[in-house]
Phi, psi and omega in degrees: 000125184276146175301116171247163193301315192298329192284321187255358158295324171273356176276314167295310166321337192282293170306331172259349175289298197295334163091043218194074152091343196352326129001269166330309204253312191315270174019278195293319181295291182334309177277327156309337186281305159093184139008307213266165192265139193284119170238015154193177157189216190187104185264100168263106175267120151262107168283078165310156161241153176237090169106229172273355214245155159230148201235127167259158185214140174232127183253171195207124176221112209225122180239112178243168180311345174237338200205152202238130183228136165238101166233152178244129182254157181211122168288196168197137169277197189279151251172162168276005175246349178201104193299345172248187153286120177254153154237168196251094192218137208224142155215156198222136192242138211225128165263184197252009160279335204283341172318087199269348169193128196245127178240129175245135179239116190266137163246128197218132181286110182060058173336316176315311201272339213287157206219091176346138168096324194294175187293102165326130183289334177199129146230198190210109191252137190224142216204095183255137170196050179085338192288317169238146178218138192262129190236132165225138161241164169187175201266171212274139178228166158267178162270014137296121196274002161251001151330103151267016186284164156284104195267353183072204189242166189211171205179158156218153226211119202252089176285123189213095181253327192206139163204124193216107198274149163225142192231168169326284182305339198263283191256356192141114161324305194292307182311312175318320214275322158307278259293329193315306182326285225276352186281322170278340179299310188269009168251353149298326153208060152270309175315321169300344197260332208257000000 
């Protein structure tokens, strides 16, 4: 899908609808986006609690022809660094070759029963391309349970650069239904790159 005026009115619109700085977070995607034409994307608002305090995050997942844009925004409270409350925003441009395995996982309600098309109740779109990796280990055994050698470590080693859940109950038919949108959008077209 080539960028349109309708393509780039609905990322904004996406945006100001989470109600999280909107300003700010346009600000920041637009200029990482640049130029180029936006062909899907995906505005996720997360509220947390921390302590006493609640923190909102807005993650922006932007697919233009070449590049995968990620940004993130965060509030903060007043601090030993800044005497008002600030916020944080970041964004990270990815091409789309570097794009190593995009997993989408549906959680679906009565399976027996289930219907093409309907909707998931949650999923959790998870999206690796190397910048970050989880490595877990632990140590290594034999099957003799009277063993006491060192057997060393055995492990598995995870790309988990975004993982991002979105459920029904939480956010919204329509965001499952963007977040569906757009997990096919990038991996259609990462598959043209392969």
């Amino acid at each position: 899908m080539a960028k349109t005026s309708t393509t780039t009115q609905g990322l904004r619109a996406a945006i100001e609808r989470s109600g999280y700085y909107p300003a700010l977070v346009a600000e920041a995607v637009e200029a990482a986006v640049g130029g180029e034409p936006v062909r899907s994307y995906l505005v996720h608002q997360e509220t947390t609690f921390d302590q006493n305090e609640v923190r909102r995050h807005v993650t922006v997942l932007v697919l233009t022809g070449n590049r995968f844009i990620v940004s993130h925004t965060d509030e903060q409270a007043a601090d030993s660094t800044s005497s008002t409350p600030y916020a944080t925003t970041s964004t990270e441009s990815v091409k789309l070759g570097r794009i190593s395995s995009i997993v989408v996982s549906r959680v679906v309600a009565n399976p027996e029963s289930y219907t093409p098309g309907t909707l998931p109740r949650e999923i959790v779109l998870t999206i690796g391309w190397g910048a970050v990796s989880r490595i877990d280990l632990e140590p290594a055994a034999c099957g003799d349970p009277d063993c006491e050698a060192d057997h060393g470590y055995t492990g598995n080693s995870t790309a988990d650069d975004l993982s991002l859940r979105v459920s029904e109950a939480g956010d919204g038919p329509e965001t499952v239904r963007q977040a569906l949108v757009f997990a096919q959008a990038l991996s259609e077209a990462t598959a043209d790159l392969h």
